[in-house]
PDB file of C-alpha atoms and ligand atoms in Angstrom:
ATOM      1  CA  UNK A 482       0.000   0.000   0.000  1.00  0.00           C
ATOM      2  CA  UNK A 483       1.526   3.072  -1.075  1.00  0.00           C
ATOM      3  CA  UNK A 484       0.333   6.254   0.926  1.00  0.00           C
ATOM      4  CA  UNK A 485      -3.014   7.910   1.529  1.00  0.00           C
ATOM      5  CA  UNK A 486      -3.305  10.740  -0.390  1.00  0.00           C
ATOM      6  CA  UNK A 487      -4.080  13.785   0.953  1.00  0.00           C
ATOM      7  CA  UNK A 488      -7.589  14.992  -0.028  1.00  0.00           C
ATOM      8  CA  UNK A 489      -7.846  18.510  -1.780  1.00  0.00           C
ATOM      9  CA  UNK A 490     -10.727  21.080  -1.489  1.00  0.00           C
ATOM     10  CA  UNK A 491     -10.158  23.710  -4.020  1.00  0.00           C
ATOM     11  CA  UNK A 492     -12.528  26.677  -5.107  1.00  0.00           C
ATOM     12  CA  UNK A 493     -12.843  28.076  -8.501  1.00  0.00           C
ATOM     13  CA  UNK A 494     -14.590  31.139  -7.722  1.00  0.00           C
ATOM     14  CA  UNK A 495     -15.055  31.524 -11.974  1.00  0.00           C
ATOM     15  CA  UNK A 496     -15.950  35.325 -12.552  1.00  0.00           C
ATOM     16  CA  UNK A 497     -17.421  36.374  -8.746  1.00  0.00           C
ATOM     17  CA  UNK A 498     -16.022  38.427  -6.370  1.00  0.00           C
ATOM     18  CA  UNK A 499     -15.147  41.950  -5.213  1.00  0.00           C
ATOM     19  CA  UNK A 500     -12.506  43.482  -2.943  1.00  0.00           C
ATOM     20  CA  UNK A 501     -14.910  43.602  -0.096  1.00  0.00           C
ATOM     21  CA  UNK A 502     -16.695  40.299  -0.969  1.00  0.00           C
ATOM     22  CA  UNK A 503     -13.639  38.429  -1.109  1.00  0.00           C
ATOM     23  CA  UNK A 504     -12.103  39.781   1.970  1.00  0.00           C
ATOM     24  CA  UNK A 505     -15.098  38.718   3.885  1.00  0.00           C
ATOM     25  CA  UNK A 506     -15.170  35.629   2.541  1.00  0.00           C
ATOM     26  CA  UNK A 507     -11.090  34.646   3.216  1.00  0.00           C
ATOM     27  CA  UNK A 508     -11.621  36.158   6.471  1.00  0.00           C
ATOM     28  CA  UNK A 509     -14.732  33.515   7.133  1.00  0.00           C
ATOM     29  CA  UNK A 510     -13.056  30.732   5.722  1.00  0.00           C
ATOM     30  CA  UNK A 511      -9.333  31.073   7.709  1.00  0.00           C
ATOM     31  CA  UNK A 512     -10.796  31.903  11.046  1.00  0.00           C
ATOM     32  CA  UNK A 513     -12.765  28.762  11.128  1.00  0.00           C
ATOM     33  CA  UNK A 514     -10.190  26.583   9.566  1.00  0.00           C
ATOM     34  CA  UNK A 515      -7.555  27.221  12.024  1.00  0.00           C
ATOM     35  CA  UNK A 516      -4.266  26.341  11.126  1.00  0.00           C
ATOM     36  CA  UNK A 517      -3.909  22.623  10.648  1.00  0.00           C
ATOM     37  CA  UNK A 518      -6.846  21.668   8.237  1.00  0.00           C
ATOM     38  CA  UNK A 519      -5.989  17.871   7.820  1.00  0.00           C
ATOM     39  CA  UNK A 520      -7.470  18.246   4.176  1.00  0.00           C
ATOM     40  CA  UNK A 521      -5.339  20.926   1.593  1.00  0.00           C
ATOM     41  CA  UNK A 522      -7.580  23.469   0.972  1.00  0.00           C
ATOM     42  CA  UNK A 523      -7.151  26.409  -1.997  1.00  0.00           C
ATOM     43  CA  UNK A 524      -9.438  29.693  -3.594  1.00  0.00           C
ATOM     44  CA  UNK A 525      -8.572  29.581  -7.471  1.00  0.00           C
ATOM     45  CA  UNK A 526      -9.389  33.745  -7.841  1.00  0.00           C
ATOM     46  CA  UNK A 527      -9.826  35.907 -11.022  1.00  0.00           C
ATOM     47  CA  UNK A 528      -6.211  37.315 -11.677  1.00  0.00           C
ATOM     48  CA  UNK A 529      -7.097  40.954 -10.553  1.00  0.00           C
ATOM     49  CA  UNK A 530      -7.578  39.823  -6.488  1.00  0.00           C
ATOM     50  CA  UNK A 531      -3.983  37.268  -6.812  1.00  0.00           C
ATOM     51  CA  UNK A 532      -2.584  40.896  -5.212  1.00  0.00           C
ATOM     52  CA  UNK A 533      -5.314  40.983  -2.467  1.00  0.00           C
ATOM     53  CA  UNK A 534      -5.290  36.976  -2.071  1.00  0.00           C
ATOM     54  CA  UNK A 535      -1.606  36.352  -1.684  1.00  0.00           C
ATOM     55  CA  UNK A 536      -1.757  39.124   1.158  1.00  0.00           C
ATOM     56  CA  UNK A 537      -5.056  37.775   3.350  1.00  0.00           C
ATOM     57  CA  UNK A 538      -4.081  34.343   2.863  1.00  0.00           C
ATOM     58  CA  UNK A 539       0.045  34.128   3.342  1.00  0.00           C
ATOM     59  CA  UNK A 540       0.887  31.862   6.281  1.00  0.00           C
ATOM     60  CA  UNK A 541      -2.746  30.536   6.609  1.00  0.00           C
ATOM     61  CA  UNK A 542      -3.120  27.019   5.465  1.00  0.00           C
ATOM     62  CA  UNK A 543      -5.731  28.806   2.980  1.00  0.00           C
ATOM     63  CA  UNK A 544      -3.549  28.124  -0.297  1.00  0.00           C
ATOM     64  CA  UNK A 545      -4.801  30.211  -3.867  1.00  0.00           C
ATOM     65  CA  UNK A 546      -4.399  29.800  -7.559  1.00  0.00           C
ATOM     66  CA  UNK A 547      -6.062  31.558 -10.387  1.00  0.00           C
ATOM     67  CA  UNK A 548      -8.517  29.674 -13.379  1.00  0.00           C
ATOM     68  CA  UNK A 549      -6.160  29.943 -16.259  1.00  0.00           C
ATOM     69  CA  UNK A 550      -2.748  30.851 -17.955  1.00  0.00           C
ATOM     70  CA  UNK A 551      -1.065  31.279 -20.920  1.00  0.00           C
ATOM     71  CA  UNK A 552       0.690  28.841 -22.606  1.00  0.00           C
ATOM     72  CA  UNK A 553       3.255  31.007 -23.756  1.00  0.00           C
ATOM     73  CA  UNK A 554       6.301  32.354 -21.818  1.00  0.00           C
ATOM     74  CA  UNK A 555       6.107  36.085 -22.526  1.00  0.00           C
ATOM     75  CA  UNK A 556       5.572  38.169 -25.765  1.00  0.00           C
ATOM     76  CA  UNK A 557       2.859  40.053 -27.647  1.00  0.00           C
ATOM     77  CA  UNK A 558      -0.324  38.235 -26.400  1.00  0.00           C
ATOM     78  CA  UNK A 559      -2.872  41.022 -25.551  1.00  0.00           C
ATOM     79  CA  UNK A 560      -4.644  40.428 -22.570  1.00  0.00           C
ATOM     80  CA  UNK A 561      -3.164  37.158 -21.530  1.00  0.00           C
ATOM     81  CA  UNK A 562      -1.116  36.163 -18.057  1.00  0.00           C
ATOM     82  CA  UNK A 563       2.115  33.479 -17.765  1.00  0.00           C
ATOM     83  CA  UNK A 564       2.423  31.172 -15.187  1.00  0.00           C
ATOM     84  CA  UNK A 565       5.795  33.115 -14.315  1.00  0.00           C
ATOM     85  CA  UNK A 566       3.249  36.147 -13.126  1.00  0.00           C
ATOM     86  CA  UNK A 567       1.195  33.516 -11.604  1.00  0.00           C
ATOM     87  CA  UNK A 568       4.285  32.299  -9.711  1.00  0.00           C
ATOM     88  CA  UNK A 569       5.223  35.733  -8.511  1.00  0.00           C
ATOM     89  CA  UNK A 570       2.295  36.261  -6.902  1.00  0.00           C
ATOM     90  CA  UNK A 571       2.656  32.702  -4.969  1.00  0.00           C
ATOM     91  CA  UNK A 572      -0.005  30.804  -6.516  1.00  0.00           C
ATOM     92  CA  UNK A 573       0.479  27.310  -6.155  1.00  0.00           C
ATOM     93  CA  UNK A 574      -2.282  25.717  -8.072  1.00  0.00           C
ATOM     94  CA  UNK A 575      -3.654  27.075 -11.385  1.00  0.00           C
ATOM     95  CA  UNK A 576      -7.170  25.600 -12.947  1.00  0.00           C
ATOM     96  CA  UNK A 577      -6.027  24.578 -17.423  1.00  0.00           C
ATOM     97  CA  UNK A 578      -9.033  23.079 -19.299  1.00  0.00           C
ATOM     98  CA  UNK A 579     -12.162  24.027 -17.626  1.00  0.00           C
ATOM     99  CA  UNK A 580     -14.948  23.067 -19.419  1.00  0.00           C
ATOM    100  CA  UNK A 581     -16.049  26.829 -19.682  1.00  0.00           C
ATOM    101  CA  UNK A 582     -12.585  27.767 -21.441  1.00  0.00           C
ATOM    102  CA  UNK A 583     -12.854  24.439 -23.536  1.00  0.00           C
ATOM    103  CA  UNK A 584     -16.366  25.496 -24.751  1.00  0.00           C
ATOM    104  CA  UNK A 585     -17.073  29.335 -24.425  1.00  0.00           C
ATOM    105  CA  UNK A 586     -13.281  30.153 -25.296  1.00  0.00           C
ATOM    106  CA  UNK A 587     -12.593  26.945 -28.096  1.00  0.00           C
ATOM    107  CA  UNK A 588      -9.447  25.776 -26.018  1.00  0.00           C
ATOM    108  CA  UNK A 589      -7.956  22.279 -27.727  1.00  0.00           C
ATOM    109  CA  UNK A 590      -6.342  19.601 -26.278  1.00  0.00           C
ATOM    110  CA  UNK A 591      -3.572  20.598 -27.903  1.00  0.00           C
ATOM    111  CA  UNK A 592      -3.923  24.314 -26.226  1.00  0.00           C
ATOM    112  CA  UNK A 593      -4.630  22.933 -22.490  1.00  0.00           C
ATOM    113  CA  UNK A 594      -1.379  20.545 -22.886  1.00  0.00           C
ATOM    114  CA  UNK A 595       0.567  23.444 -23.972  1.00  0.00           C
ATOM    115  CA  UNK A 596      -0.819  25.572 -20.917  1.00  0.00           C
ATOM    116  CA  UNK A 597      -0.433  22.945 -18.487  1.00  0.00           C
ATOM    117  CA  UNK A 598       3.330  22.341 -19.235  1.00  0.00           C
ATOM    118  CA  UNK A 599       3.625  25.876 -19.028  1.00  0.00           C
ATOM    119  CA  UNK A 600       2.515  25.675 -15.722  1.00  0.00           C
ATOM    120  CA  UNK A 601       4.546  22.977 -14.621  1.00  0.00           C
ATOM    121  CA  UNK A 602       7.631  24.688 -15.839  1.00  0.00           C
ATOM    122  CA  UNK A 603       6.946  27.835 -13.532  1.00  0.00           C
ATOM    123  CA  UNK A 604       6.241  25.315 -10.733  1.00  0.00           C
ATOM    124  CA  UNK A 605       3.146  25.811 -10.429  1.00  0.00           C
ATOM    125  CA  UNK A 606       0.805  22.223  -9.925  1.00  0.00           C
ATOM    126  CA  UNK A 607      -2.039  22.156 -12.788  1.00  0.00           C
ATOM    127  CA  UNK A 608      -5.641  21.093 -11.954  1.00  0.00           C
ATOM    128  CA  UNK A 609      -6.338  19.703 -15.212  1.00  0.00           C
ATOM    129  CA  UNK A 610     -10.030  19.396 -15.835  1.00  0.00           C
ATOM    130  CA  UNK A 611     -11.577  16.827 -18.186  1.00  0.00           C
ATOM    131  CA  UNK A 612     -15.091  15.644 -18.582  1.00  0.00           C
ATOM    132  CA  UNK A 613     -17.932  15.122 -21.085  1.00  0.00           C
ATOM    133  CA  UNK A 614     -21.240  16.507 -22.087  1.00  0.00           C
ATOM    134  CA  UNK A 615     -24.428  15.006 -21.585  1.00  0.00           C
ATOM    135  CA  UNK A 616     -24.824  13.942 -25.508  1.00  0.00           C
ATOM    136  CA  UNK A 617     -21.481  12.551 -24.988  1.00  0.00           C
ATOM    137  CA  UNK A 618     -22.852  10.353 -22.054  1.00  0.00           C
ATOM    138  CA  UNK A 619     -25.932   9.829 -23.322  1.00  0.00           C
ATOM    139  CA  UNK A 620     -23.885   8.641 -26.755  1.00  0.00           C
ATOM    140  CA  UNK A 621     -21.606   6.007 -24.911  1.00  0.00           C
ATOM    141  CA  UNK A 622     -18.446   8.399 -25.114  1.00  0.00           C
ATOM    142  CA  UNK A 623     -17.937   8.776 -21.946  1.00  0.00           C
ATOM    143  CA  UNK A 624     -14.423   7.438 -21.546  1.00  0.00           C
ATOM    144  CA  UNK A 625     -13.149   8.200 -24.923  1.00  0.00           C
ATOM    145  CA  UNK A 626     -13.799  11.779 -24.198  1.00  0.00           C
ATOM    146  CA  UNK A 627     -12.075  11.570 -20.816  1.00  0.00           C
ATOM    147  CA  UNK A 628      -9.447   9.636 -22.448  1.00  0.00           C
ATOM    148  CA  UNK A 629      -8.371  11.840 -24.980  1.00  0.00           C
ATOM    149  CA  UNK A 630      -8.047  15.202 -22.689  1.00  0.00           C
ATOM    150  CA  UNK A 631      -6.404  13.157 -20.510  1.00  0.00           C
ATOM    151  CA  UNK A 632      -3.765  11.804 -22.961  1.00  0.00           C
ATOM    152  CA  UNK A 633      -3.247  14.883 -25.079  1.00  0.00           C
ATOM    153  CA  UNK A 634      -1.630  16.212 -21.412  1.00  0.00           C
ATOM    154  CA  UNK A 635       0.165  12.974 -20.340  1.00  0.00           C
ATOM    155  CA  UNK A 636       1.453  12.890 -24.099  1.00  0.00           C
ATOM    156  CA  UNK A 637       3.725  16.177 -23.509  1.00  0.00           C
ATOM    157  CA  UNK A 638       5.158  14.741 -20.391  1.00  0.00           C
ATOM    158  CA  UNK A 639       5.101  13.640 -16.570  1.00  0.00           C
ATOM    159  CA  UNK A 640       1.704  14.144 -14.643  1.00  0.00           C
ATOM    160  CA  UNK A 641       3.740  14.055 -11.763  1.00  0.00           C
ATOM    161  CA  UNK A 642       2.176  15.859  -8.726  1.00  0.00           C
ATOM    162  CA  UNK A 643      -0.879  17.660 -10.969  1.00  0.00           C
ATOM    163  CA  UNK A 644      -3.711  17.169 -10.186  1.00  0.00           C
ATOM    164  CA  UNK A 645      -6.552  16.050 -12.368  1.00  0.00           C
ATOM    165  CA  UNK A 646     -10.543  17.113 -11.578  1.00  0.00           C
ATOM    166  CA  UNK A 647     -13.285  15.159 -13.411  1.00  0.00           C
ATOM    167  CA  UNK A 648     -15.836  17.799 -14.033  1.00  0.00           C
ATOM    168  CA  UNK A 649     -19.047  16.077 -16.494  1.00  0.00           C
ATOM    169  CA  UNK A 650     -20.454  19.172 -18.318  1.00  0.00           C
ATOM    170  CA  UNK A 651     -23.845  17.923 -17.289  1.00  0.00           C
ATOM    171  CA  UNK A 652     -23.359  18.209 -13.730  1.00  0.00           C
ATOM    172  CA  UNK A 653     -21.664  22.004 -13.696  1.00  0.00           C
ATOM    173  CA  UNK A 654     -23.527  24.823 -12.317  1.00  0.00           C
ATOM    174  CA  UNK A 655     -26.709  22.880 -12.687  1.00  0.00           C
ATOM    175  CA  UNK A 656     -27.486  21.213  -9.141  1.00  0.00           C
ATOM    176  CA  UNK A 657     -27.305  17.906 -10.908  1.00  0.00           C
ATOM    177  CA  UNK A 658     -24.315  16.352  -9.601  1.00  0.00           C
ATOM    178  CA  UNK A 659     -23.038  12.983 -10.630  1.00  0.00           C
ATOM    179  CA  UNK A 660     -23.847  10.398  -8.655  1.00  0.00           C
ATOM    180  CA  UNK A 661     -21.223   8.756  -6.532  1.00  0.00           C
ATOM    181  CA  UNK A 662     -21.135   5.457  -8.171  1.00  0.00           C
ATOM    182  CA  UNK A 663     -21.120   7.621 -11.638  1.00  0.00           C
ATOM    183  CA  UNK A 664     -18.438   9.503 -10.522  1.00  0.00           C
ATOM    184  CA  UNK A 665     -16.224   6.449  -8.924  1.00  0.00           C
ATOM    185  CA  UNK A 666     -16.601   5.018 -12.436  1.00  0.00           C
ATOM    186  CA  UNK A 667     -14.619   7.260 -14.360  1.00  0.00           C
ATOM    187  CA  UNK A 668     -12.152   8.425 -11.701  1.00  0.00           C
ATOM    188  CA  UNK A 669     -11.520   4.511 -11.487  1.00  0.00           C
ATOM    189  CA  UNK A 670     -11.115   4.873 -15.093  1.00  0.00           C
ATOM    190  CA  UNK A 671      -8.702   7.936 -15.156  1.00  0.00           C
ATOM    191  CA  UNK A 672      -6.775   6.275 -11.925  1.00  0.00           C
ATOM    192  CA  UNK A 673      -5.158   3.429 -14.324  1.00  0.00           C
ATOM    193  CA  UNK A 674      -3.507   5.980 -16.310  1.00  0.00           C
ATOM    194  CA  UNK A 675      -1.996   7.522 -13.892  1.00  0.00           C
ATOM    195  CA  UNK A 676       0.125   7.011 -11.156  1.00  0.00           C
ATOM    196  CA  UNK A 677      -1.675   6.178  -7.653  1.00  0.00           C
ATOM    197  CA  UNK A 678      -0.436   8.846  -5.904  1.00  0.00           C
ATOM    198  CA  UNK A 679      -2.277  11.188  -8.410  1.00  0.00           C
ATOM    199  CA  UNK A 680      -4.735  12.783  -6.593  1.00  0.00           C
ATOM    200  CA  UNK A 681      -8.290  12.981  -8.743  1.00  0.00           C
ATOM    201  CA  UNK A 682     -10.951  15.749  -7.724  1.00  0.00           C
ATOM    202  CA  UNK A 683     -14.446  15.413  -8.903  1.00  0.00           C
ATOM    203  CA  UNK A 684     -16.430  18.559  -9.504  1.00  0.00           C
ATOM    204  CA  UNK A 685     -19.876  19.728 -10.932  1.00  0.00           C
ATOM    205  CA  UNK A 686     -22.608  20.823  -8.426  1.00  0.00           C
ATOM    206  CA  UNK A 687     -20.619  19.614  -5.066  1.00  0.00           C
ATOM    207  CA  UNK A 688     -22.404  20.568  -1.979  1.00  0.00           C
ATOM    208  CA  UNK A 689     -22.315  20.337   1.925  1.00  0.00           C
ATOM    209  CA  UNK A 690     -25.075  17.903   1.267  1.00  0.00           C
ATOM    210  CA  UNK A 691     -23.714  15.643  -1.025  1.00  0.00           C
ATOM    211  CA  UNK A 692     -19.927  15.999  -0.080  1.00  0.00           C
ATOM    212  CA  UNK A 693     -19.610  13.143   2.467  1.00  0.00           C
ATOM    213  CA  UNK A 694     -20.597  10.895  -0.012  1.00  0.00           C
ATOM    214  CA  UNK A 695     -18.750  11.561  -2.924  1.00  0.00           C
ATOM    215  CA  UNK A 696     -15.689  11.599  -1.064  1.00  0.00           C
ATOM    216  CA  UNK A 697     -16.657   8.137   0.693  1.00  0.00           C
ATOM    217  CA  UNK A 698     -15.681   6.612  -2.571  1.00  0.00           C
ATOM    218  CA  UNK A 699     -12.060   5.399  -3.140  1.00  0.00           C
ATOM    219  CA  UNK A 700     -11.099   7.394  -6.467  1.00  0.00           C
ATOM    220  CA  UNK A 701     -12.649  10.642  -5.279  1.00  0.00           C
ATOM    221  CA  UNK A 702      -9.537  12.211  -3.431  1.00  0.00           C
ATOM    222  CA  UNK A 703     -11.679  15.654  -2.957  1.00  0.00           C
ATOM    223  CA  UNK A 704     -13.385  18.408  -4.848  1.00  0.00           C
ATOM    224  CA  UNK A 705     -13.172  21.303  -7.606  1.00  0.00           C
ATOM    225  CA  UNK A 706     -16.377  23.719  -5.814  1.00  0.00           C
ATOM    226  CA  UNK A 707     -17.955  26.537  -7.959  1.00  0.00           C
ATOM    227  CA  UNK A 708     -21.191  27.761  -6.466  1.00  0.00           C
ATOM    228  CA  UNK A 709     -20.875  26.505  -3.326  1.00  0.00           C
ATOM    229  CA  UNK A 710     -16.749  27.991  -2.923  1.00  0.00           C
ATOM    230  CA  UNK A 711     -18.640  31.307  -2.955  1.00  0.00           C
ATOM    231  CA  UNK A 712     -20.335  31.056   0.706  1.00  0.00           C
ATOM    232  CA  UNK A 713     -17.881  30.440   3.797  1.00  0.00           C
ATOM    233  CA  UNK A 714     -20.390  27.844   5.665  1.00  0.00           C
ATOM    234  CA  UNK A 715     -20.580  25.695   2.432  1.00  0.00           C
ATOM    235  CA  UNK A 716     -17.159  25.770   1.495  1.00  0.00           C
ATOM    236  CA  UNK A 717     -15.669  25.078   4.645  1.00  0.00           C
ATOM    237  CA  UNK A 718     -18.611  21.757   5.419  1.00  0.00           C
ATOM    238  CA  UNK A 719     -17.206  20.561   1.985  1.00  0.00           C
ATOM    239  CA  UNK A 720     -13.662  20.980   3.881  1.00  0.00           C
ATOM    240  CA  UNK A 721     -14.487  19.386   6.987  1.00  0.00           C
ATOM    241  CA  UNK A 722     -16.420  16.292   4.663  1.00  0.00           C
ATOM    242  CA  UNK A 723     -13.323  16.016   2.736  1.00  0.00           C
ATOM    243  CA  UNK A 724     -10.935  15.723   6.778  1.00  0.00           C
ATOM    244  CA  UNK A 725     -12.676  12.897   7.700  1.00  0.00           C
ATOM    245  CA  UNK A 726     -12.642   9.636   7.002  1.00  0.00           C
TER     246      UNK A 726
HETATM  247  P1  LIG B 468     -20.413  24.184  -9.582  1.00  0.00           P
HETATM  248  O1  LIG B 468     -19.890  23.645  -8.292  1.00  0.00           O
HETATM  249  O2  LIG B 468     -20.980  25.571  -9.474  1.00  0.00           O
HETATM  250  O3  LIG B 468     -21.311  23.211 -10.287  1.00  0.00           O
HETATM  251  O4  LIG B 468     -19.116  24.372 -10.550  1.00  0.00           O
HETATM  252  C1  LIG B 468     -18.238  23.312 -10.700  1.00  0.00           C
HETATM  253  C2  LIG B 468     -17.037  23.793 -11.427  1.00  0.00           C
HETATM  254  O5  LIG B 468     -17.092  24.096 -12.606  1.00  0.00           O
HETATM  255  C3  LIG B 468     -15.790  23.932 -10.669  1.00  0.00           C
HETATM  256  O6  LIG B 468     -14.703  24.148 -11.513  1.00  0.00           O
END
């Protein structure tokens, strides 16, 4: 038996948030958490609060990332951010493939493996999303689609310590969240190509409610929280579901 791995509870706070909003929010979320959460815990922000972020949340056990990044190192790409600004401002996760940048913003494969190396090579740790749509489940394509955004990313190089979320398109932002036995299925799927320390995070309508047990099930090493990231007492049940057991 190799060792447990730690569960993760990250946020992705998509496009939400204000100075005072988010200060309240941090604020809610450290105080209760103490100092020695025995699950990792992380905000993924919109890049204009990494400033405000990296200053509420330094030497908490609160850690932040932001949603996206360039794939490119530097150079005349209007409007885009490098994982190297990322790095400055301490992030140590950063969100590449979202369903809502593969969709609304046409990202590739090919585009999300480029970003994610990117991110690896300013030492940053990727949460690589994957995860299909509901005519892709309904069609039987489940793990081909899965399986191919997975593989276009372990195709450039090491997974290493990234980690992957499994995020069905169906179940995001809609209050229809996979099932636990649906969502064991595929991470048991992802888990045999990759390593078994990799830790995989399932997201897509994960509430206090239904937190306990999704993370009951042996592939599900935590969460990737939208809605529910956005209000202290939700995020931080999701938290304490994701410390026990
Ligand atoms: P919801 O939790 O709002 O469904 O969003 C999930 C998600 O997309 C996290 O990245």
């Amino acid at each position: 038996m190799g060792m447990a791995r730690t569960r993760l509870v990250a946020g992705n706070w998509k496009m939400h948030g204000s100075r005072a909003a988010n200060r309240a929010l941090l604020d809610a979320i450290v105080k209760a958490m103490g100092k020695g959460a025995s699950a990792e815990c992380a905000v993924c922000v919109p890049f204009p609060y990494l400033q405000q972020v990296s200053g509420q949340l330094a030497g908490t056990a609160l850690a932040w990332g932001a949603q996206n990044v360039s794939e490119h190192a530097q150079g005349a790409y209007t409007g885009e951010v490098s994982a190297a600004m990322l790095a400055e401002f301490g992030c140590r996760y950063v969100i590449v493939g979202h369903s809502e940048r593969r969709h609304l913003y046409c990202e590739s494969d090919a585009q999300v493996a480029a970003k994610f190396a990117a991110a690896q090579g300013a030492g940053l740790v990727p949460i690589l999303c994957v995860g299909e749509t509901l005519a892709e489940r309904d069609a039987g394509l489940t793990e081909e689609v899965v399986a191919r955004q997975l593989d276009a990313v372990l195709g450039k190089g090491a997974f290493s310590d990234a980690v992957l979320a499994y995020e069905p398109v169906w179940a995001i932002g809609t209050g229809r969240t996979a099932t636990p036995h649906q969502a064991q299925a595929v991470h048991a799927f992802l888990r045999k190509r990759l390593s078994r320390e990799a830790r995989i995070l399932y997201g897509g309508s994960v509430k206090a409610g239904n937190a306990t047990a999704l993370f009951a099930m042996p592939d599900i090493d935590g969460g990737l929280i939208g809605g529910a990231s956005l209000v202290a007492q939700e995020f931080l049940a999701i938290v304490q579901a994701a410390a026990k057991g």
